[in-house]
Tab-separated table of C-alpha atoms in Angstrom:
chain	number	residue	atom	x	y	z
A	1	MET	CA	80.196	0.925	-30.495
A	2	GLU	CA	79.367	-1.254	-27.780
A	3	LYS	CA	81.751	-0.384	-24.413
A	4	THR	CA	83.009	-3.072	-22.304
A	5	VAL	CA	82.629	-2.715	-18.634
A	6	SER	CA	85.346	-3.999	-16.140
A	7	PHE	CA	84.947	-4.602	-12.281
A	8	LEU	CA	85.874	-1.278	-10.135
A	9	GLN	CA	89.739	-1.149	-9.620
A	10	PRO	CA	90.523	-0.694	-5.709
A	11	PRO	CA	90.318	3.099	-4.477
A	12	THR	CA	94.102	3.222	-4.023
A	13	TYR	CA	94.362	3.661	-7.671
A	14	GLY	CA	91.805	6.715	-7.206
A	15	ASN	CA	90.456	9.945	-5.483
A	16	VAL	CA	87.624	9.453	-3.456
A	17	ILE	CA	85.770	5.864	-2.166
A	18	THR	CA	82.142	5.368	-3.352
A	19	ILE	CA	79.634	4.732	-1.284
A	20	LEU	CA	76.102	4.696	-2.197
A	21	SER	CA	73.100	3.838	1.067
A	22	ILE	CA	69.662	2.844	0.984
A	23	ASP	CA	67.834	3.760	3.686
A	24	GLY	CA	64.856	1.239	4.662
A	25	GLY	CA	61.086	1.872	4.432
A	26	GLY	CA	59.141	-1.509	3.391
A	27	ILE	CA	57.135	-0.562	-0.066
A	28	ARG	CA	58.810	3.119	-0.204
A	29	GLY	CA	61.999	1.331	-1.784
A	30	ILE	CA	60.171	2.176	-4.753
A	31	ILE	CA	61.323	5.664	-4.469
A	32	PRO	CA	65.651	4.996	-4.177
A	33	GLY	CA	64.503	2.240	-7.361
A	34	VAL	CA	63.570	5.334	-9.822
A	35	ILE	CA	66.716	7.094	-8.369
A	36	LEU	CA	69.024	4.405	-9.324
A	37	SER	CA	67.177	3.613	-12.721
A	38	PHE	CA	68.054	7.034	-13.838
A	39	LEU	CA	71.531	7.160	-12.425
A	40	GLU	CA	72.184	3.990	-14.503
A	41	SER	CA	70.691	5.105	-17.558
A	42	GLU	CA	72.966	8.117	-17.054
A	43	LEU	CA	76.354	5.815	-16.716
A	44	GLN	CA	74.897	4.001	-19.180
A	45	LYS	CA	75.172	6.374	-22.018
A	46	LEU	CA	79.072	7.466	-20.685
A	47	ASP	CA	79.840	3.764	-20.615
A	48	GLY	CA	78.469	1.459	-22.448
A	49	GLU	CA	74.749	-0.642	-22.010
A	50	ASP	CA	76.267	-3.146	-19.727
A	51	ALA	CA	77.376	-0.856	-17.388
A	52	ARG	CA	75.531	-1.474	-14.158
A	53	ILE	CA	75.374	0.456	-10.736
A	54	ALA	CA	77.877	-1.736	-8.359
A	55	ASP	CA	80.488	-1.291	-11.360
A	56	TYR	CA	81.167	1.925	-9.705
A	57	PHE	CA	80.826	1.956	-5.796
A	58	ASP	CA	83.191	0.777	-3.757
A	59	VAL	CA	80.894	0.297	-1.008
A	60	ILE	CA	76.390	-0.295	-1.637
A	61	SER	CA	74.962	-0.148	2.230
A	62	GLY	CA	71.466	-1.058	2.662
A	63	THR	CA	68.898	-1.575	5.491
A	64	SER	CA	65.729	-3.377	4.836
A	65	THR	CA	63.885	-2.960	1.541
A	66	GLY	CA	67.908	-0.734	1.114
A	67	GLY	CA	69.148	-4.369	2.013
A	68	LEU	CA	67.353	-6.159	-0.575
A	69	VAL	CA	67.941	-3.379	-3.136
A	70	THR	CA	71.588	-4.013	-1.979
A	71	ALA	CA	71.264	-7.467	-2.889
A	72	MET	CA	70.121	-6.968	-5.696
A	73	LEU	CA	72.485	-4.697	-7.497
A	74	THR	CA	75.317	-7.205	-6.249
A	75	THR	CA	74.375	-10.476	-6.472
A	76	PRO	CA	76.216	-12.486	-9.593
A	77	ASN	CA	74.666	-14.295	-12.581
A	78	GLU	CA	75.723	-16.938	-14.319
A	79	LYS	CA	77.870	-14.943	-16.383
A	80	ASN	CA	79.020	-12.760	-13.009
A	81	ARG	CA	77.328	-9.645	-13.811
A	82	PRO	CA	74.384	-7.958	-11.805
A	83	MET	CA	71.495	-10.556	-11.113
A	84	PHE	CA	68.787	-6.947	-11.505
A	85	ALA	CA	69.547	-3.839	-13.427
A	86	ALA	CA	68.932	-0.588	-11.659
A	87	LYS	CA	66.323	0.007	-13.948
A	88	ASP	CA	64.435	-3.744	-12.708
A	89	ILE	CA	63.752	-2.893	-9.068
A	90	LYS	CA	60.496	-0.687	-9.972
A	91	GLU	CA	59.017	-3.587	-11.660
A	92	PHE	CA	60.682	-6.169	-8.892
A	93	TYR	CA	58.332	-4.245	-6.323
A	94	LEU	CA	55.018	-3.247	-8.846
A	95	ASP	CA	55.043	-7.241	-9.086
A	96	HIS	CA	55.542	-8.712	-5.391
A	97	SER	CA	54.457	-5.906	-2.607
A	98	PRO	CA	50.871	-7.137	-3.319
A	99	LYS	CA	51.890	-10.175	-2.607
A	100	ILE	CA	54.232	-9.900	0.185
A	101	PHE	CA	52.230	-7.114	1.952
A	102	PRO	CA	48.724	-8.649	1.136
A	103	GLN	CA	45.585	-6.401	1.534
A	104	SER	CA	42.245	-6.837	3.042
A	105	ARG	CA	39.233	-5.977	0.038
A	106	ASN	CA	36.629	-4.953	3.497
A	107	PHE	CA	38.517	-1.792	4.881
A	108	LEU	CA	36.851	-1.905	8.443
A	109	PHE	CA	37.613	-5.480	8.281
A	110	GLY	CA	40.879	-4.973	7.158
A	111	GLN	CA	41.652	-2.599	9.976
A	112	VAL	CA	40.303	-4.878	12.635
A	113	ARG	CA	41.925	-7.861	11.354
A	114	LYS	CA	45.311	-5.560	11.321
A	115	VAL	CA	44.745	-4.317	15.288
A	116	ILE	CA	44.233	-8.027	16.154
A	117	LYS	CA	47.138	-9.126	14.227
A	118	ALA	CA	49.475	-6.053	16.517
A	119	ILE	CA	48.280	-8.349	19.134
A	120	ILE	CA	48.881	-11.264	18.728
A	121	GLY	CA	51.474	-11.590	15.903
A	122	PRO	CA	53.096	-9.729	12.969
A	123	LYS	CA	50.959	-8.692	10.513
A	124	TYR	CA	52.236	-10.695	7.971
A	125	ASN	CA	53.611	-14.350	7.898
A	126	GLY	CA	56.581	-13.558	5.405
A	127	LYS	CA	56.142	-16.972	3.751
A	128	TYR	CA	55.925	-15.297	0.093
A	129	LEU	CA	59.022	-12.734	0.784
A	130	HIS	CA	61.312	-15.718	2.143
A	131	ASN	CA	60.131	-17.594	-1.031
A	132	LEU	CA	61.098	-15.295	-3.182
A	133	VAL	CA	64.261	-14.103	-1.493
A	134	LYS	CA	65.769	-17.609	-1.661
A	135	GLU	CA	64.839	-18.022	-5.502
A	136	LYS	CA	66.138	-14.790	-6.613
A	137	LEU	CA	69.476	-14.745	-4.777
A	138	GLY	CA	69.871	-18.761	-4.539
A	139	ASN	CA	73.144	-19.963	-2.565
A	140	THR	CA	75.042	-16.760	-2.800
A	141	ARG	CA	76.841	-15.686	-0.103
A	142	LEU	CA	77.798	-12.612	1.614
A	143	HIS	CA	81.789	-13.134	0.236
A	144	GLN	CA	80.818	-13.571	-3.624
A	145	THR	CA	79.066	-10.038	-4.215
A	146	LEU	CA	79.982	-7.884	-7.010
A	147	THR	CA	81.435	-5.438	-4.995
A	148	ASN	CA	81.710	-4.578	-1.128
A	149	VAL	CA	78.381	-4.292	0.619
A	150	VAL	CA	77.439	-3.786	4.460
A	151	ILE	CA	74.174	-4.570	5.523
A	152	PRO	CA	72.813	-4.039	8.948
A	153	THR	CA	70.495	-6.162	11.359
A	154	PHE	CA	69.862	-6.289	15.051
A	155	ASP	CA	69.863	-9.975	17.464
A	156	ILE	CA	67.621	-9.684	19.633
A	157	LYS	CA	69.046	-12.562	21.797
A	158	ARG	CA	72.565	-10.694	21.680
A	159	LEU	CA	70.336	-7.379	22.060
A	160	GLN	CA	73.350	-5.895	19.828
A	161	PRO	CA	73.367	-4.997	16.298
A	162	THR	CA	74.674	-7.657	13.613
A	163	ILE	CA	76.806	-5.790	10.778
A	164	PHE	CA	77.084	-8.192	7.723
A	165	SER	CA	80.100	-6.286	6.239
A	166	SER	CA	82.218	-7.739	3.230
A	167	TYR	CA	85.235	-6.207	4.972
A	168	GLU	CA	83.772	-8.077	8.017
A	169	VAL	CA	83.714	-11.374	7.017
A	170	LYS	CA	87.837	-11.647	6.215
A	171	GLN	CA	87.960	-11.070	9.665
A	172	ASN	CA	85.045	-13.081	11.154
A	173	PRO	CA	83.838	-16.492	8.821
A	174	SER	CA	81.077	-17.078	10.900
A	175	LEU	CA	79.307	-13.512	9.057
A	176	ASP	CA	79.496	-15.068	5.398
A	177	ALA	CA	76.003	-16.316	5.570
A	178	LEU	CA	73.464	-16.657	2.403
A	179	LEU	CA	72.347	-13.153	1.107
A	180	SER	CA	68.702	-14.518	0.939
A	181	ASP	CA	69.037	-15.107	4.921
A	182	ILE	CA	70.489	-11.971	5.386
A	183	CYS	CA	67.799	-9.989	3.642
A	184	ILE	CA	65.278	-11.741	5.223
A	185	GLY	CA	66.906	-11.056	8.527
A	186	THR	CA	67.174	-7.245	7.867
A	187	SER	CA	63.797	-7.146	6.580
A	188	ALA	CA	61.811	-8.302	9.762
A	189	ALA	CA	60.650	-5.114	10.566
A	190	PRO	CA	58.731	-5.556	14.573
A	191	THR	CA	55.171	-6.595	14.286
A	192	TYR	CA	54.764	-6.287	10.490
A	193	LEU	CA	57.297	-9.374	9.478
A	194	PRO	CA	58.700	-12.478	11.917
A	195	ALA	CA	61.638	-12.774	13.291
A	196	HIS	CA	64.847	-14.590	11.217
A	197	ARG	CA	66.817	-17.131	12.753
A	198	PHE	CA	69.481	-19.281	11.249
A	199	GLU	CA	72.637	-20.549	11.032
A	200	THR	CA	76.560	-20.364	9.608
A	201	LYS	CA	79.608	-22.793	10.337
A	202	ASP	CA	82.580	-21.861	9.683
A	203	SER	CA	85.441	-23.996	8.255
A	204	ALA	CA	86.367	-25.140	11.309
A	205	GLY	CA	82.838	-26.805	11.950
A	206	GLY	CA	81.957	-24.242	14.482
A	207	VAL	CA	78.578	-23.470	14.587
A	208	ARG	CA	76.961	-19.530	15.064
A	209	GLN	CA	73.154	-18.703	15.391
A	210	PHE	CA	71.365	-15.390	14.521
A	211	HIS	CA	68.265	-14.280	15.631
A	212	LEU	CA	67.804	-11.365	13.283
A	213	ILE	CA	65.059	-8.309	13.406
A	214	ASP	CA	64.824	-5.270	11.308
A	215	GLY	CA	68.424	-3.813	10.449
A	216	GLY	CA	66.017	-0.422	10.480
A	217	VAL	CA	66.684	-1.069	15.130
A	218	ALA	CA	70.097	0.063	14.707
A	219	ALA	CA	70.740	2.048	11.690
A	220	ASN	CA	67.365	2.966	8.989
A	221	ASN	CA	70.213	4.994	7.560
A	222	PRO	CA	73.152	2.801	7.280
A	223	ALA	CA	75.457	5.498	5.523
A	224	LEU	CA	77.032	6.292	8.405
A	225	ILE	CA	77.423	2.635	9.433
A	226	ALA	CA	79.371	1.775	5.642
A	227	ILE	CA	81.842	4.943	6.403
A	228	ASN	CA	82.749	3.184	9.170
A	229	GLU	CA	83.387	0.150	7.754
A	230	VAL	CA	85.345	1.498	5.277
A	231	THR	CA	87.242	3.193	8.211
A	232	LYS	CA	88.104	0.382	10.231
A	233	GLU	CA	89.519	-1.454	6.798
A	234	ILE	CA	91.780	1.469	6.092
A	235	ASN	CA	93.066	1.484	10.109
A	236	ARG	CA	94.083	-2.182	9.306
A	237	GLY	CA	96.265	-1.307	6.839
A	238	SER	CA	94.500	-2.698	3.606
A	239	PRO	CA	96.464	-2.050	0.136
A	240	ASP	CA	93.000	-1.600	-1.336
A	241	PHE	CA	92.886	2.044	0.352
A	242	PHE	CA	95.180	5.543	-0.014
A	243	PRO	CA	96.275	6.147	3.650
A	244	ILE	CA	93.730	8.626	5.030
A	245	LYS	CA	93.536	10.603	8.081
A	246	PRO	CA	90.314	9.226	10.966
A	247	THR	CA	88.191	12.510	10.151
A	248	GLU	CA	88.982	12.982	6.033
A	249	TYR	CA	86.332	12.422	4.688
A	250	ARG	CA	86.609	14.924	2.202
A	251	ARG	CA	87.979	11.636	0.339
A	252	PHE	CA	84.452	10.078	0.680
A	253	LEU	CA	81.636	10.359	-1.664
A	254	VAL	CA	78.571	9.455	-0.441
A	255	VAL	CA	75.281	8.785	-2.465
A	256	SER	CA	72.454	8.319	0.235
A	257	LEU	CA	69.280	7.751	-0.740
A	258	GLY	CA	66.307	8.051	1.361
A	259	THR	CA	62.703	6.388	0.858
A	260	GLY	CA	60.432	9.487	1.639
A	261	SER	CA	59.307	10.451	5.756
A	262	PRO	CA	55.952	12.112	6.472
A	263	LYS	CA	55.583	15.475	6.214
A	264	SER	CA	55.384	17.682	9.766
A	265	GLU	CA	51.342	17.447	9.441
A	266	GLU	CA	51.156	14.071	9.184
A	267	LYS	CA	53.405	13.255	12.066
A	268	ASN	CA	51.670	12.600	15.168
A	269	ASP	CA	50.954	15.163	18.501
A	270	ALA	CA	52.497	14.807	21.473
A	271	ASN	CA	48.795	15.501	23.204
A	272	GLU	CA	47.417	12.518	20.805
A	273	ALA	CA	50.433	10.193	21.884
A	274	ALA	CA	49.843	10.998	25.351
A	275	LYS	CA	46.864	8.717	25.882
A	276	TRP	CA	48.327	5.898	23.996
A	277	GLY	CA	48.930	3.025	25.455
A	278	VAL	CA	50.806	-0.128	24.308
A	279	LEU	CA	48.200	-0.860	21.585
A	280	GLY	CA	48.364	3.360	20.573
A	281	TRP	CA	51.733	2.953	19.960
A	282	LEU	CA	51.398	-0.205	17.717
A	283	THR	CA	48.320	0.725	15.949
A	284	HIS	CA	47.525	4.137	15.998
A	285	GLY	CA	45.982	5.606	12.102
A	286	GLY	CA	46.891	2.185	10.304
A	287	SER	CA	50.489	1.975	11.389
A	288	THR	CA	53.006	1.546	14.047
A	289	PRO	CA	53.866	4.947	15.373
A	290	LEU	CA	56.614	3.225	17.788
A	291	VAL	CA	58.536	1.916	14.569
A	292	ASP	CA	58.274	4.895	12.428
A	293	VAL	CA	60.014	6.803	15.485
A	294	PHE	CA	62.926	4.992	15.765
A	295	THR	CA	63.375	3.857	11.801
A	296	GLN	CA	62.766	8.011	11.277
A	297	SER	CA	64.737	9.381	14.169
A	298	SER	CA	67.930	6.617	13.388
A	299	SER	CA	67.812	8.285	9.266
A	300	ASP	CA	67.663	11.522	10.696
A	301	MET	CA	70.307	11.600	13.053
A	302	VAL	CA	72.245	9.844	10.681
A	303	ASP	CA	71.766	12.437	8.037
A	304	LEU	CA	72.616	15.430	10.483
A	305	LEU	CA	75.781	13.953	11.699
A	306	ILE	CA	77.311	13.335	8.402
A	307	SER	CA	75.761	16.968	6.594
A	308	THR	CA	77.587	18.661	9.853
A	309	VAL	CA	80.636	16.837	9.600
A	310	PHE	CA	80.966	17.330	5.321
A	311	GLN	CA	80.004	21.060	5.832
A	312	SER	CA	82.768	21.678	8.290
A	313	LEU	CA	85.296	20.379	6.160
A	314	GLN	CA	83.778	22.480	2.965
A	315	SER	CA	82.788	19.251	1.418
A	316	GLU	CA	78.841	19.378	0.970
A	317	ASN	CA	79.595	18.543	-2.774
A	318	ASN	CA	80.768	14.941	-1.942
A	319	TYR	CA	77.685	14.045	0.360
A	320	ILE	CA	74.446	13.891	-1.932
A	321	ARG	CA	71.361	13.153	0.336
A	322	ILE	CA	67.938	12.532	-1.671
A	323	GLN	CA	65.152	12.483	0.368
A	324	ASP	CA	61.482	13.671	0.691
A	325	ASP	CA	60.151	14.469	3.723
A	326	THR	CA	56.415	15.675	2.296
A	327	LEU	CA	54.801	12.093	2.157
A	328	GLY	CA	50.979	12.080	3.494
A	329	GLY	CA	48.748	10.053	3.975
A	330	GLU	CA	49.289	5.686	2.407
A	331	VAL	CA	52.342	6.369	0.970
A	332	SER	CA	54.014	7.279	3.673
A	333	SER	CA	53.319	3.625	4.912
A	334	VAL	CA	55.581	1.049	4.249
A	335	ASP	CA	53.136	-1.825	3.350
A	336	VAL	CA	50.143	-0.195	1.759
A	337	ALA	CA	50.785	-2.306	-1.351
A	338	THR	CA	47.835	-1.126	-3.282
A	339	THR	CA	48.303	-0.905	-7.589
A	340	LYS	CA	47.103	3.128	-6.694
A	341	ASN	CA	49.811	3.393	-4.210
A	342	LEU	CA	52.744	1.432	-5.654
A	343	GLU	CA	51.848	3.410	-8.850
A	344	ASP	CA	51.733	7.108	-6.235
A	345	LEU	CA	54.973	6.164	-4.840
A	346	VAL	CA	56.348	5.343	-8.179
A	347	LYS	CA	55.099	8.957	-9.145
A	348	ILE	CA	57.026	10.637	-6.378
A	349	GLY	CA	60.312	9.111	-6.993
A	350	GLU	CA	59.920	10.513	-10.717
A	351	GLY	CA	58.601	13.528	-9.128
A	352	LEU	CA	61.514	13.841	-6.287
A	353	LEU	CA	63.829	13.742	-9.827
A	354	LYS	CA	62.488	17.223	-10.549
A	355	LYS	CA	62.683	18.884	-7.169
A	356	PRO	CA	65.669	21.013	-6.272
A	357	VAL	CA	68.567	19.192	-4.360
A	358	SER	CA	67.556	19.726	-0.689
A	359	ARG	CA	69.829	19.313	2.163
A	360	VAL	CA	69.256	19.403	6.220
A	361	ASN	CA	68.886	22.731	8.045
A	362	LEU	CA	70.910	21.450	10.976
A	363	ASP	CA	68.489	24.094	13.402
A	364	THR	CA	65.433	22.433	12.015
A	365	GLY	CA	65.877	19.086	10.696
A	366	MET	CA	63.451	19.727	7.724
A	367	TYR	CA	64.994	19.995	4.056
A	368	GLU	CA	65.548	22.271	2.091
A	369	ALA	CA	66.483	23.854	-1.174
A	370	SER	CA	69.899	25.024	-0.892
A	371	ASP	CA	71.167	28.426	-1.480
A	372	GLN	CA	74.365	27.200	-3.278
A	373	VAL	CA	73.359	24.517	-5.588
A	374	THR	CA	70.807	25.615	-7.468
A	375	ILE	CA	70.538	22.537	-9.568
A	376	THR	CA	67.908	19.578	-9.413
A	377	ASN	CA	68.195	16.389	-8.529
A	378	GLU	CA	68.596	14.782	-12.004
A	379	GLN	CA	70.853	17.697	-12.672
A	380	ALA	CA	72.761	16.264	-9.887
A	381	LEU	CA	72.807	12.159	-10.645
A	382	ILE	CA	73.447	13.685	-14.174
A	383	LYS	CA	77.044	14.822	-12.679
A	384	LEU	CA	77.641	12.408	-10.345
A	385	ALA	CA	77.593	10.446	-13.371
A	386	ASP	CA	80.408	11.868	-15.194
A	387	VAL	CA	82.264	12.087	-11.429
A	388	LEU	CA	81.760	8.489	-11.139
A	389	SER	CA	82.654	7.209	-14.947
A	390	LYS	CA	86.177	9.440	-14.732
A	391	GLU	CA	86.743	7.911	-11.412
A	392	LYS	CA	86.463	4.662	-12.959
A	393	ARG	CA	88.708	5.507	-15.471
A	394	ILE	CA	91.414	7.104	-13.726
A	395	ARG	CA	91.609	3.879	-11.231
A	396	GLU	CA	92.054	2.364	-14.511
A	397	ALA	CA	94.559	3.655	-16.113
A	398	ARG	CA	96.910	4.393	-12.451
A	399	SER	CA	96.288	0.430	-11.829
A	400	PRO	CA	99.051	-1.965	-12.718
A	401	MET	CA	96.676	-3.216	-15.603
A	402	GLY	CA	97.172	-0.224	-17.232
A	403	HIS	CA	98.858	3.290	-18.132
A	404	SER	CA	99.486	4.965	-14.590
A	405	PRO	CA	99.524	9.234	-15.373
A	406	LYS	CA	101.338	11.183	-12.788
A	407	LEU	CA	98.973	11.141	-9.787
A	408	ASP	CA	96.874	13.977	-9.309
A	409	GLN	CA	95.288	14.322	-5.816
A	410	SER	CA	92.734	17.387	-6.032
A	411	ILE	CA	89.325	15.555	-5.297
A	412	ILE	CA	87.733	15.044	-9.095
A	413	LEU	CA	84.075	16.666	-7.189
A	414	ASN	CA	85.368	20.307	-6.773
A	415	ASN	CA	87.011	20.164	-10.644
């Protein structure tokens, strides 16, 4: 018999606060798309074919391409259900990436054209992406998402991050922008796509301008920002959350999905980089080393910090990071949208499911198979699906809408 899926009850009726975070990375967004498709399929085995990722996470956070995935998972359709299932993400990238990042058929001409473009303007005009996002997301605004979202951007006029948060919009209505504008802004990677300007109006008619570029400038891995937004909401005394101490991270369940990074031998050499000028930092090797540096450093620093905190609290199982830092060649790029490269990225995502669970080595910064956890990412996601399903049912049972069993304060991940 088909099960009816209900919206997730607030964390105050549960054991943990569930957070999903998705890194930026251009076309490499296919990788977390494959991971999410598998997770959603496992949730559907437990709770019926209508189950969706947004039904299980209190917050979904994404930067750049991760911000677009976040919007796809949380934008309501005419039935007030997610417009996209997780399985649709892969096809979305396969179908549209070649038009967002059109490739030159002549390799030499294409390389010369990229160099010229990097000097006089962005590589791509962004028109196809802008029209596509506006068509798919329509008039949906930030406050209308099916679960809470946190999408970081960077305002180049204010020279500071602008975080579009479902929690903050209640305090600051000027943040209630169209999701399409937010996605275009967070995806505007310097040298790749043009900066995005738009305005919002509050109920009193006040106008706020936004001049946005890629959220990866601020936080390519937005997991920590999502935790921070939840913590601020708890400190405000929100009835949706159980009271916790500032460092009580064991009450968080954080799933952080990377989009891959180059293996060590593919990364830049200091002797070589010492010779670069502005052009070298913008175009070396057909990529943009300057952009790669700040996005990778942002992702890795967040992972190092969260890993350290969760390990120090003996809560390693409450932080799941799935990342591949062994990408080489074209699959490590953010914009080589050839059919072969896109299909290779799908295979990388599928292969990542079969790899053992890895954790960042706090000394080297590299991802290594865990000595304590000897399962694959696929097996970990199957276990995660069971945890998420049980947490959802616990909240439903404890809420005033149904039976409220005796409160069990133990963390379900450790059972």
